[in-house]
PDB file of C-alpha atoms in Angstrom:
ATOM      1  CA  UNK A   1     113.279 109.633 111.587  1.00 66.00           C
ATOM      2  CA  UNK A   2     111.330 106.551 112.770  1.00 73.00           C
ATOM      3  CA  UNK A   3     108.229 108.645 113.388  1.00 72.00           C
ATOM      4  CA  UNK A   4     108.365 110.090 109.872  1.00 76.00           C
ATOM      5  CA  UNK A   5     108.823 106.595 108.415  1.00 81.00           C
ATOM      6  CA  UNK A   6     105.779 105.301 110.310  1.00 84.00           C
ATOM      7  CA  UNK A   7     103.674 108.266 109.221  1.00 84.00           C
ATOM      8  CA  UNK A   8     104.653 107.952 105.557  1.00 85.00           C
ATOM      9  CA  UNK A   9     103.995 104.188 105.668  1.00 88.00           C
ATOM     10  CA  UNK A  10     100.483 104.743 107.019  1.00 89.00           C
ATOM     11  CA  UNK A  11      99.899 107.464 104.386  1.00 89.00           C
ATOM     12  CA  UNK A  12     100.949 105.036 101.639  1.00 90.00           C
ATOM     13  CA  UNK A  13      98.779 102.235 103.016  1.00 93.00           C
ATOM     14  CA  UNK A  14      95.777 104.577 103.188  1.00 93.00           C
ATOM     15  CA  UNK A  15      96.174 105.846  99.625  1.00 93.00           C
ATOM     16  CA  UNK A  16      97.055 102.371  98.365  1.00 94.00           C
ATOM     17  CA  UNK A  17      93.880 100.866  99.837  1.00 94.00           C
ATOM     18  CA  UNK A  18      91.795 103.453  97.962  1.00 94.00           C
ATOM     19  CA  UNK A  19      93.697 102.819  94.718  1.00 94.00           C
ATOM     20  CA  UNK A  20      93.186  99.074  95.214  1.00 94.00           C
ATOM     21  CA  UNK A  21      89.403  99.398  95.446  1.00 94.00           C
ATOM     22  CA  UNK A  22      89.317 101.204  92.108  1.00 94.00           C
ATOM     23  CA  UNK A  23      91.945  99.023  90.418  1.00 93.00           C
ATOM     24  CA  UNK A  24      89.892  95.922  91.247  1.00 93.00           C
ATOM     25  CA  UNK A  25      87.062  97.214  89.046  1.00 90.00           C
ATOM     26  CA  UNK A  26      89.389  97.617  86.068  1.00 91.00           C
ATOM     27  CA  UNK A  27      90.920  94.183  86.511  1.00 91.00           C
ATOM     28  CA  UNK A  28      87.596  92.357  87.021  1.00 90.00           C
ATOM     29  CA  UNK A  29      86.108  93.764  83.814  1.00 90.00           C
ATOM     30  CA  UNK A  30      89.260  93.010  81.865  1.00 89.00           C
ATOM     31  CA  UNK A  31      89.440  89.505  83.317  1.00 85.00           C
ATOM     32  CA  UNK A  32      85.955  88.652  82.049  1.00 86.00           C
ATOM     33  CA  UNK A  33      85.523  90.740  78.890  1.00 83.00           C
ATOM     34  CA  UNK A  34      89.135  91.620  77.930  1.00 84.00           C
ATOM     35  CA  UNK A  35      87.947  95.225  77.909  1.00 86.00           C
ATOM     36  CA  UNK A  36      89.328  98.398  79.523  1.00 88.00           C
ATOM     37  CA  UNK A  37      86.386 100.250  81.083  1.00 90.00           C
ATOM     38  CA  UNK A  38      87.499 103.873  80.914  1.00 90.00           C
ATOM     39  CA  UNK A  39      84.260 104.985  82.578  1.00 92.00           C
ATOM     40  CA  UNK A  40      85.249 103.199  85.792  1.00 92.00           C
ATOM     41  CA  UNK A  41      86.894 106.338  87.203  1.00 91.00           C
ATOM     42  CA  UNK A  42      83.522 108.029  87.022  1.00 93.00           C
ATOM     43  CA  UNK A  43      82.006 105.345  89.286  1.00 94.00           C
ATOM     44  CA  UNK A  44      84.546 106.598  91.823  1.00 94.00           C
ATOM     45  CA  UNK A  45      83.239 110.134  91.349  1.00 95.00           C
ATOM     46  CA  UNK A  46      79.591 109.066  91.418  1.00 95.00           C
ATOM     47  CA  UNK A  47      80.099 107.319  94.753  1.00 94.00           C
ATOM     48  CA  UNK A  48      81.055 110.586  96.451  1.00 94.00           C
ATOM     49  CA  UNK A  49      78.245 112.600  94.851  1.00 95.00           C
ATOM     50  CA  UNK A  50      75.544 109.999  95.508  1.00 95.00           C
ATOM     51  CA  UNK A  51      76.638 109.656  99.155  1.00 93.00           C
ATOM     52  CA  UNK A  52      76.572 113.456  99.510  1.00 92.00           C
ATOM     53  CA  UNK A  53      73.067 113.608  97.997  1.00 92.00           C
ATOM     54  CA  UNK A  54      71.762 110.888 100.320  1.00 91.00           C
ATOM     55  CA  UNK A  55      73.286 112.630 103.345  1.00 89.00           C
ATOM     56  CA  UNK A  56      71.630 115.887 102.279  1.00 87.00           C
ATOM     57  CA  UNK A  57      68.265 114.114 102.028  1.00 87.00           C
ATOM     58  CA  UNK A  58      68.701 112.439 105.429  1.00 85.00           C
ATOM     59  CA  UNK A  59      69.994 115.284 107.593  1.00 81.00           C
ATOM     60  CA  UNK A  60      69.978 118.447 105.499  1.00 71.00           C
ATOM     61  CA  UNK A  61      73.267 119.811 106.815  1.00 70.00           C
ATOM     62  CA  UNK A  62      75.839 117.166 105.868  1.00 67.00           C
ATOM     63  CA  UNK A  63      78.324 118.604 108.328  1.00 63.00           C
ATOM     64  CA  UNK A  64      76.033 117.578 111.206  1.00 63.00           C
ATOM     65  CA  UNK A  65      75.472 113.974 110.053  1.00 70.00           C
ATOM     66  CA  UNK A  66      75.745 111.298 112.725  1.00 75.00           C
ATOM     67  CA  UNK A  67      77.201 107.802 112.540  1.00 81.00           C
ATOM     68  CA  UNK A  68      73.914 106.163 111.516  1.00 86.00           C
ATOM     69  CA  UNK A  69      73.256 108.643 108.703  1.00 86.00           C
ATOM     70  CA  UNK A  70      76.846 108.296 107.445  1.00 87.00           C
ATOM     71  CA  UNK A  71      76.639 104.496 107.465  1.00 89.00           C
ATOM     72  CA  UNK A  72      73.286 104.487 105.654  1.00 91.00           C
ATOM     73  CA  UNK A  73      74.596 106.962 103.064  1.00 91.00           C
ATOM     74  CA  UNK A  74      77.706 104.858 102.459  1.00 93.00           C
ATOM     75  CA  UNK A  75      75.841 101.564 102.033  1.00 94.00           C
ATOM     76  CA  UNK A  76      73.022 102.980  99.892  1.00 94.00           C
ATOM     77  CA  UNK A  77      75.434 104.970  97.703  1.00 95.00           C
ATOM     78  CA  UNK A  78      77.711 102.054  96.859  1.00 95.00           C
ATOM     79  CA  UNK A  79      74.769  99.800  96.017  1.00 96.00           C
ATOM     80  CA  UNK A  80      73.134 102.494  93.857  1.00 96.00           C
ATOM     81  CA  UNK A  81      76.356 103.033  91.926  1.00 96.00           C
ATOM     82  CA  UNK A  82      76.634  99.254  91.519  1.00 95.00           C
ATOM     83  CA  UNK A  83      73.211  99.200  89.867  1.00 96.00           C
ATOM     84  CA  UNK A  84      74.209 102.189  87.724  1.00 95.00           C
ATOM     85  CA  UNK A  85      77.223 100.161  86.571  1.00 95.00           C
ATOM     86  CA  UNK A  86      74.935  97.293  85.558  1.00 95.00           C
ATOM     87  CA  UNK A  87      72.699  99.706  83.647  1.00 95.00           C
ATOM     88  CA  UNK A  88      75.658 101.214  81.806  1.00 95.00           C
ATOM     89  CA  UNK A  89      76.871  97.743  80.787  1.00 94.00           C
ATOM     90  CA  UNK A  90      73.426  96.795  79.436  1.00 93.00           C
ATOM     91  CA  UNK A  91      73.047 100.011  77.438  1.00 93.00           C
ATOM     92  CA  UNK A  92      76.559 100.938  76.301  1.00 93.00           C
ATOM     93  CA  UNK A  93      78.613  97.724  76.298  1.00 92.00           C
ATOM     94  CA  UNK A  94      76.400  94.680  75.822  1.00 91.00           C
ATOM     95  CA  UNK A  95      75.292  95.604  72.251  1.00 91.00           C
ATOM     96  CA  UNK A  96      79.002  95.831  71.319  1.00 89.00           C
ATOM     97  CA  UNK A  97      80.084  92.610  73.013  1.00 83.00           C
ATOM     98  CA  UNK A  98      80.658  90.704  69.768  1.00 82.00           C
ATOM     99  CA  UNK A  99      82.191  93.586  67.850  1.00 83.00           C
ATOM    100  CA  UNK A 100      85.873  94.540  67.721  1.00 83.00           C
ATOM    101  CA  UNK A 101      87.694  95.087  71.015  1.00 81.00           C
ATOM    102  CA  UNK A 102      88.062  98.786  70.200  1.00 86.00           C
ATOM    103  CA  UNK A 103      84.320  99.500  70.019  1.00 89.00           C
ATOM    104  CA  UNK A 104      83.402  98.966  73.694  1.00 89.00           C
ATOM    105  CA  UNK A 105      86.484 100.903  74.811  1.00 88.00           C
ATOM    106  CA  UNK A 106      85.420 103.866  72.685  1.00 91.00           C
ATOM    107  CA  UNK A 107      81.923 103.494  74.089  1.00 93.00           C
ATOM    108  CA  UNK A 108      83.353 103.604  77.634  1.00 93.00           C
ATOM    109  CA  UNK A 109      85.166 106.839  76.792  1.00 93.00           C
ATOM    110  CA  UNK A 110      81.863 108.310  75.637  1.00 94.00           C
ATOM    111  CA  UNK A 111      80.160 107.171  78.851  1.00 94.00           C
ATOM    112  CA  UNK A 112      82.981 108.709  80.889  1.00 94.00           C
ATOM    113  CA  UNK A 113      82.697 112.102  79.187  1.00 94.00           C
ATOM    114  CA  UNK A 114      78.894 112.003  79.447  1.00 94.00           C
ATOM    115  CA  UNK A 115      78.981 111.318  83.192  1.00 95.00           C
ATOM    116  CA  UNK A 116      81.504 114.073  83.891  1.00 95.00           C
ATOM    117  CA  UNK A 117      79.648 116.613  81.752  1.00 95.00           C
ATOM    118  CA  UNK A 118      76.296 115.600  83.230  1.00 94.00           C
ATOM    119  CA  UNK A 119      77.588 116.014  86.782  1.00 94.00           C
ATOM    120  CA  UNK A 120      79.082 119.406  85.920  1.00 94.00           C
ATOM    121  CA  UNK A 121      75.684 120.516  84.617  1.00 94.00           C
ATOM    122  CA  UNK A 122      73.722 119.110  87.568  1.00 92.00           C
ATOM    123  CA  UNK A 123      76.048 119.972  90.449  1.00 90.00           C
ATOM    124  CA  UNK A 124      78.297 122.634  88.965  1.00 89.00           C
ATOM    125  CA  UNK A 125      81.959 122.358  87.931  1.00 90.00           C
ATOM    126  CA  UNK A 126      83.354 123.722  91.190  1.00 92.00           C
ATOM    127  CA  UNK A 127      84.743 121.485  93.963  1.00 93.00           C
ATOM    128  CA  UNK A 128      82.435 120.843  96.926  1.00 91.00           C
ATOM    129  CA  UNK A 129      83.422 120.282 100.567  1.00 91.00           C
ATOM    130  CA  UNK A 130      82.786 116.703 101.637  1.00 90.00           C
ATOM    131  CA  UNK A 131      82.109 115.622 105.237  1.00 87.00           C
ATOM    132  CA  UNK A 132      84.367 113.266 107.147  1.00 85.00           C
ATOM    133  CA  UNK A 133      82.924 109.775 107.513  1.00 83.00           C
ATOM    134  CA  UNK A 134      85.198 109.086 110.488  1.00 84.00           C
ATOM    135  CA  UNK A 135      85.931 111.085 113.657  1.00 80.00           C
ATOM    136  CA  UNK A 136      89.311 112.806 113.403  1.00 80.00           C
ATOM    137  CA  UNK A 137      91.403 111.749 116.377  1.00 84.00           C
ATOM    138  CA  UNK A 138      95.193 111.868 116.285  1.00 85.00           C
ATOM    139  CA  UNK A 139      97.404 109.203 117.833  1.00 84.00           C
ATOM    140  CA  UNK A 140     101.130 109.532 118.445  1.00 83.00           C
ATOM    141  CA  UNK A 141     102.967 106.276 117.653  1.00 78.00           C
ATOM    142  CA  UNK A 142     106.760 106.247 118.078  1.00 77.00           C
ATOM    143  CA  UNK A 143     106.968 109.863 116.996  1.00 77.00           C
ATOM    144  CA  UNK A 144     104.600 109.518 114.056  1.00 77.00           C
ATOM    145  CA  UNK A 145     101.021 110.741 113.802  1.00 82.00           C
ATOM    146  CA  UNK A 146      98.233 108.380 112.772  1.00 86.00           C
ATOM    147  CA  UNK A 147      94.623 109.545 112.544  1.00 88.00           C
ATOM    148  CA  UNK A 148      91.452 107.634 113.254  1.00 88.00           C
ATOM    149  CA  UNK A 149      90.340 108.503 109.708  1.00 90.00           C
ATOM    150  CA  UNK A 150      93.302 106.632 108.250  1.00 91.00           C
ATOM    151  CA  UNK A 151      92.545 103.637 110.465  1.00 91.00           C
ATOM    152  CA  UNK A 152      88.870 103.756 109.436  1.00 91.00           C
ATOM    153  CA  UNK A 153      89.725 103.915 105.734  1.00 92.00           C
ATOM    154  CA  UNK A 154      92.162 101.011 106.042  1.00 93.00           C
ATOM    155  CA  UNK A 155      89.647  98.870 107.940  1.00 93.00           C
ATOM    156  CA  UNK A 156      86.795  99.660 105.505  1.00 92.00           C
ATOM    157  CA  UNK A 157      88.970  99.002 102.436  1.00 92.00           C
ATOM    158  CA  UNK A 158      90.391  95.732 103.768  1.00 93.00           C
ATOM    159  CA  UNK A 159      86.921  94.488 104.758  1.00 93.00           C
ATOM    160  CA  UNK A 160      85.703  95.164 101.207  1.00 93.00           C
ATOM    161  CA  UNK A 161      88.750  93.486  99.653  1.00 92.00           C
ATOM    162  CA  UNK A 162      88.372  90.494 101.951  1.00 92.00           C
ATOM    163  CA  UNK A 163      84.702  90.292 101.005  1.00 92.00           C
ATOM    164  CA  UNK A 164      85.664  90.300  97.318  1.00 92.00           C
ATOM    165  CA  UNK A 165      88.199  87.525  97.960  1.00 89.00           C
ATOM    166  CA  UNK A 166      85.535  85.311  99.512  1.00 91.00           C
ATOM    167  CA  UNK A 167      83.000  86.205  96.809  1.00 90.00           C
ATOM    168  CA  UNK A 168      85.373  85.250  94.000  1.00 88.00           C
ATOM    169  CA  UNK A 169      87.030  82.199  95.562  1.00 88.00           C
ATOM    170  CA  UNK A 170      84.522  80.744  98.010  1.00 88.00           C
ATOM    171  CA  UNK A 171      81.075  81.357  96.533  1.00 90.00           C
ATOM    172  CA  UNK A 172      79.004  79.873  93.719  1.00 90.00           C
ATOM    173  CA  UNK A 173      78.828  83.303  92.070  1.00 89.00           C
ATOM    174  CA  UNK A 174      82.611  83.501  92.095  1.00 88.00           C
ATOM    175  CA  UNK A 175      82.925  80.086  90.439  1.00 90.00           C
ATOM    176  CA  UNK A 176      80.510  81.194  87.717  1.00 91.00           C
ATOM    177  CA  UNK A 177      82.389  84.460  87.112  1.00 90.00           C
ATOM    178  CA  UNK A 178      85.723  82.624  86.905  1.00 89.00           C
ATOM    179  CA  UNK A 179      84.252  80.112  84.469  1.00 89.00           C
ATOM    180  CA  UNK A 180      82.995  82.922  82.228  1.00 89.00           C
ATOM    181  CA  UNK A 181      86.394  84.629  82.399  1.00 87.00           C
ATOM    182  CA  UNK A 182      88.051  81.424  81.135  1.00 85.00           C
ATOM    183  CA  UNK A 183      85.755  81.005  78.135  1.00 84.00           C
ATOM    184  CA  UNK A 184      82.364  82.580  77.560  1.00 85.00           C
ATOM    185  CA  UNK A 185      81.276  80.130  74.815  1.00 86.00           C
ATOM    186  CA  UNK A 186      82.228  77.103  76.923  1.00 88.00           C
ATOM    187  CA  UNK A 187      80.458  78.524  79.979  1.00 88.00           C
ATOM    188  CA  UNK A 188      77.351  79.096  77.875  1.00 87.00           C
ATOM    189  CA  UNK A 189      77.442  75.508  76.610  1.00 87.00           C
ATOM    190  CA  UNK A 190      77.558  74.345  80.232  1.00 85.00           C
ATOM    191  CA  UNK A 191      74.332  76.209  80.962  1.00 88.00           C
ATOM    192  CA  UNK A 192      75.925  79.120  82.830  1.00 89.00           C
ATOM    193  CA  UNK A 193      74.098  82.446  82.685  1.00 90.00           C
ATOM    194  CA  UNK A 194      76.865  84.465  81.034  1.00 90.00           C
ATOM    195  CA  UNK A 195      74.884  87.719  81.042  1.00 90.00           C
ATOM    196  CA  UNK A 196      74.232  87.332  84.758  1.00 91.00           C
ATOM    197  CA  UNK A 197      77.927  86.773  85.473  1.00 91.00           C
ATOM    198  CA  UNK A 198      78.916  89.843  83.471  1.00 92.00           C
ATOM    199  CA  UNK A 199      76.242  91.908  85.231  1.00 92.00           C
ATOM    200  CA  UNK A 200      77.657  90.772  88.581  1.00 93.00           C
ATOM    201  CA  UNK A 201      81.111  91.971  87.544  1.00 93.00           C
ATOM    202  CA  UNK A 202      79.677  95.341  86.519  1.00 94.00           C
ATOM    203  CA  UNK A 203      77.860  95.525  89.842  1.00 95.00           C
ATOM    204  CA  UNK A 204      80.765  94.638  92.123  1.00 94.00           C
ATOM    205  CA  UNK A 205      83.377  96.707  90.249  1.00 93.00           C
ATOM    206  CA  UNK A 206      81.466 100.024  90.409  1.00 94.00           C
ATOM    207  CA  UNK A 207      80.421  99.225  93.990  1.00 95.00           C
ATOM    208  CA  UNK A 208      84.077  99.007  95.019  1.00 95.00           C
ATOM    209  CA  UNK A 209      84.925 102.091  92.961  1.00 94.00           C
ATOM    210  CA  UNK A 210      82.128 104.058  94.637  1.00 95.00           C
ATOM    211  CA  UNK A 211      83.397 102.977  98.060  1.00 95.00           C
ATOM    212  CA  UNK A 212      86.846 104.202  97.073  1.00 94.00           C
ATOM    213  CA  UNK A 213      85.377 107.536  95.962  1.00 94.00           C
ATOM    214  CA  UNK A 214      83.571 108.058  99.270  1.00 94.00           C
ATOM    215  CA  UNK A 215      86.676 107.173 101.300  1.00 94.00           C
ATOM    216  CA  UNK A 216      88.873 109.414  99.120  1.00 94.00           C
ATOM    217  CA  UNK A 217      86.498 112.397  99.364  1.00 93.00           C
ATOM    218  CA  UNK A 218      86.201 111.866 103.105  1.00 92.00           C
ATOM    219  CA  UNK A 219      89.993 111.698 103.472  1.00 92.00           C
ATOM    220  CA  UNK A 220      90.710 114.874 101.525  1.00 92.00           C
ATOM    221  CA  UNK A 221      87.461 116.664 102.426  1.00 91.00           C
ATOM    222  CA  UNK A 222      86.554 117.610  98.862  1.00 92.00           C
ATOM    223  CA  UNK A 223      84.899 116.229  95.730  1.00 93.00           C
ATOM    224  CA  UNK A 224      84.576 117.452  92.138  1.00 94.00           C
ATOM    225  CA  UNK A 225      83.089 116.154  88.860  1.00 94.00           C
ATOM    226  CA  UNK A 226      86.567 115.520  87.455  1.00 92.00           C
ATOM    227  CA  UNK A 227      87.974 113.762  90.538  1.00 92.00           C
ATOM    228  CA  UNK A 228      87.815 110.370  88.837  1.00 91.00           C
ATOM    229  CA  UNK A 229      90.061 111.322  85.915  1.00 89.00           C
ATOM    230  CA  UNK A 230      93.542 111.313  87.472  1.00 87.00           C
ATOM    231  CA  UNK A 231      92.686 108.863  90.251  1.00 90.00           C
ATOM    232  CA  UNK A 232      91.139 106.508  87.700  1.00 90.00           C
ATOM    233  CA  UNK A 233      94.316 106.617  85.609  1.00 89.00           C
ATOM    234  CA  UNK A 234      96.414 105.929  88.695  1.00 90.00           C
ATOM    235  CA  UNK A 235      94.243 102.942  89.595  1.00 92.00           C
ATOM    236  CA  UNK A 236      94.508 101.745  85.987  1.00 90.00           C
ATOM    237  CA  UNK A 237      98.302 102.063  86.290  1.00 89.00           C
ATOM    238  CA  UNK A 238      98.141  99.999  89.489  1.00 90.00           C
ATOM    239  CA  UNK A 239      96.128  97.301  87.692  1.00 90.00           C
ATOM    240  CA  UNK A 240      98.670  97.236  84.842  1.00 89.00           C
ATOM    241  CA  UNK A 241     101.572  97.147  87.311  1.00 89.00           C
ATOM    242  CA  UNK A 242     100.164  94.209  89.245  1.00 90.00           C
ATOM    243  CA  UNK A 243      98.899  92.390  86.169  1.00 87.00           C
ATOM    244  CA  UNK A 244      95.548  93.398  84.758  1.00 83.00           C
ATOM    245  CA  UNK A 245      93.089  90.556  85.020  1.00 82.00           C
ATOM    246  CA  UNK A 246      94.630  89.413  88.316  1.00 85.00           C
ATOM    247  CA  UNK A 247      92.755  90.415  91.492  1.00 88.00           C
ATOM    248  CA  UNK A 248      95.765  89.910  93.815  1.00 89.00           C
ATOM    249  CA  UNK A 249      97.859  91.748  91.214  1.00 90.00           C
ATOM    250  CA  UNK A 250      95.559  94.779  91.302  1.00 90.00           C
ATOM    251  CA  UNK A 251      95.890  94.986  95.089  1.00 92.00           C
ATOM    252  CA  UNK A 252      99.666  94.511  94.983  1.00 92.00           C
ATOM    253  CA  UNK A 253     100.095  97.083  92.210  1.00 91.00           C
ATOM    254  CA  UNK A 254      97.990  99.626  94.098  1.00 93.00           C
ATOM    255  CA  UNK A 255     100.114  99.410  97.240  1.00 94.00           C
ATOM    256  CA  UNK A 256     103.403  99.451  95.311  1.00 91.00           C
ATOM    257  CA  UNK A 257     102.246 102.513  93.401  1.00 90.00           C
ATOM    258  CA  UNK A 258     101.154 104.261  96.602  1.00 91.00           C
ATOM    259  CA  UNK A 259     104.501 103.600  98.305  1.00 90.00           C
ATOM    260  CA  UNK A 260     106.410 104.876  95.255  1.00 87.00           C
ATOM    261  CA  UNK A 261     104.184 107.938  95.082  1.00 86.00           C
ATOM    262  CA  UNK A 262     104.436 108.798  98.792  1.00 85.00           C
ATOM    263  CA  UNK A 263     108.145 107.971  98.958  1.00 80.00           C
ATOM    264  CA  UNK A 264     108.876 109.917  95.793  1.00 77.00           C
ATOM    265  CA  UNK A 265     106.941 112.899  97.085  1.00 75.00           C
ATOM    266  CA  UNK A 266     109.037 112.913 100.244  1.00 72.00           C
ATOM    267  CA  UNK A 267     112.400 112.276  98.548  1.00 71.00           C
ATOM    268  CA  UNK A 268     112.191 114.279  95.314  1.00 68.00           C
ATOM    269  CA  UNK A 269     112.733 117.730  96.929  1.00 69.00           C
ATOM    270  CA  UNK A 270     115.673 116.313  98.923  1.00 68.00           C
ATOM    271  CA  UNK A 271     117.360 114.499  96.030  1.00 71.00           C
ATOM    272  CA  UNK A 272     116.966 117.384  93.576  1.00 69.00           C
ATOM    273  CA  UNK A 273     117.696 120.097  96.177  1.00 66.00           C
ATOM    274  CA  UNK A 274     114.290 121.653  95.693  1.00 67.00           C
ATOM    275  CA  UNK A 275     114.328 121.674  91.877  1.00 64.00           C
ATOM    276  CA  UNK A 276     111.539 119.078  91.724  1.00 66.00           C
ATOM    277  CA  UNK A 277     108.794 119.365  94.322  1.00 63.00           C
ATOM    278  CA  UNK A 278     105.786 117.363  95.435  1.00 67.00           C
ATOM    279  CA  UNK A 279     103.817 118.534  92.383  1.00 69.00           C
ATOM    280  CA  UNK A 280     105.731 115.938  90.329  1.00 71.00           C
ATOM    281  CA  UNK A 281     104.158 112.985  92.151  1.00 74.00           C
ATOM    282  CA  UNK A 282     101.825 112.271  89.209  1.00 76.00           C
ATOM    283  CA  UNK A 283     104.796 112.199  86.837  1.00 80.00           C
ATOM    284  CA  UNK A 284     106.201 109.294  88.867  1.00 76.00           C
ATOM    285  CA  UNK A 285     102.948 107.383  88.497  1.00 76.00           C
ATOM    286  CA  UNK A 286     102.785 107.613  84.727  1.00 79.00           C
ATOM    287  CA  UNK A 287     106.525 107.046  84.351  1.00 83.00           C
ATOM    288  CA  UNK A 288     105.939 103.722  86.114  1.00 79.00           C
ATOM    289  CA  UNK A 289     103.108 102.925  83.679  1.00 79.00           C
ATOM    290  CA  UNK A 290     105.384 103.519  80.670  1.00 85.00           C
ATOM    291  CA  UNK A 291     108.220 101.524  82.248  1.00 85.00           C
ATOM    292  CA  UNK A 292     105.991  98.530  83.047  1.00 82.00           C
ATOM    293  CA  UNK A 293     104.488  98.504  79.544  1.00 81.00           C
ATOM    294  CA  UNK A 294     107.998  98.504  78.074  1.00 86.00           C
ATOM    295  CA  UNK A 295     109.623  95.959  80.392  1.00 85.00           C
ATOM    296  CA  UNK A 296     106.805  93.633  81.517  1.00 83.00           C
ATOM    297  CA  UNK A 297     103.496  94.396  79.776  1.00 81.00           C
ATOM    298  CA  UNK A 298     101.742  91.525  81.591  1.00 82.00           C
ATOM    299  CA  UNK A 299     102.546  93.066  84.993  1.00 83.00           C
ATOM    300  CA  UNK A 300     103.989  91.472  88.128  1.00 84.00           C
ATOM    301  CA  UNK A 301     101.368  88.739  88.601  1.00 82.00           C
ATOM    302  CA  UNK A 302      99.817  88.806  85.142  1.00 72.00           C
ATOM    303  CA  UNK A 303     100.122  86.134  82.503  1.00 65.00           C
ATOM    304  CA  UNK A 304     101.141  86.892  78.952  1.00 57.00           C
ATOM    305  CA  UNK A 305      98.172  86.116  76.702  1.00 54.00           C
ATOM    306  CA  UNK A 306      98.486  86.101  72.925  1.00 49.00           C
ATOM    307  CA  UNK A 307      95.979  87.836  70.698  1.00 48.00           C
ATOM    308  CA  UNK A 308      95.267  84.504  69.006  1.00 41.00           C
ATOM    309  CA  UNK A 309      94.157  82.881  72.271  1.00 43.00           C
ATOM    310  CA  UNK A 310      91.869  85.812  73.043  1.00 44.00           C
ATOM    311  CA  UNK A 311      90.239  85.515  69.621  1.00 42.00           C
ATOM    312  CA  UNK A 312      89.892  81.757  70.120  1.00 36.00           C
ATOM    313  CA  UNK A 313      88.177  82.254  73.484  1.00 42.00           C
ATOM    314  CA  UNK A 314      85.823  84.824  72.035  1.00 43.00           C
ATOM    315  CA  UNK A 315      84.888  82.941  68.880  1.00 38.00           C
ATOM    316  CA  UNK A 316      85.432  79.304  70.050  1.00 33.00           C
TER     317      UNK A 316
END
């Protein structure tokens, strides 16, 4: 019993750390632009495909890649996807920045569909085996099994989240981004480069999403052009649950969602005597989304913001 509890806890922490990396991208964009970037799930997908392409260029057979090649592929891939995110913002979102709030969201849906379709054309629609970025070693802890891959994913995710914390709260760039999130017109009057701050958000968000995609593909050993669809929605649910616009809220929501998902997967067949199986885990996720929107739309750590105050901040 204790061993199973430990194993399920580590499973939830592993999945939750991946969800958190993606949810942070949603919440950062919303915090600055009050916009839901529906193409963010595709940054998750691009991370895996770009890393796979770089590995193929470095070693040919990705299954034989060593630690140096894997590290180089990871770092280069996340930075490339970060720059892709900046490019997408400049082309698809910036021209619509002063239009209605619906326009950039519709544009992000178009970008999302374009990226998925483009990847299906370039790489094929079928799933592709993805190499492990960590050696698979199993450890027995009080009757539960923990793998070195899970430890590696947790360490990598927490390092990235800690880096984001210091970037946002302890750096000059973070101060600028927070100022822009409070009021773009006021920040502009103070001489702050608003476009630069927004570009930084669209660089860091996709970078974290790409890292999540690589870790996810490495964990499950597979990638596909549509992998960002469901995972992106789950991360979006996590951001809503924690309070979209709140960085700590996105992390908290991701881990809560992961624990509910893993716990529900384990308990559903027992509670329902086999009527509902593990295939209903996604139903739990979206049931939580509906429940949160009905009961507390601002999320656990979010603040209720009226439409009038948003218009005031935008138009000043």
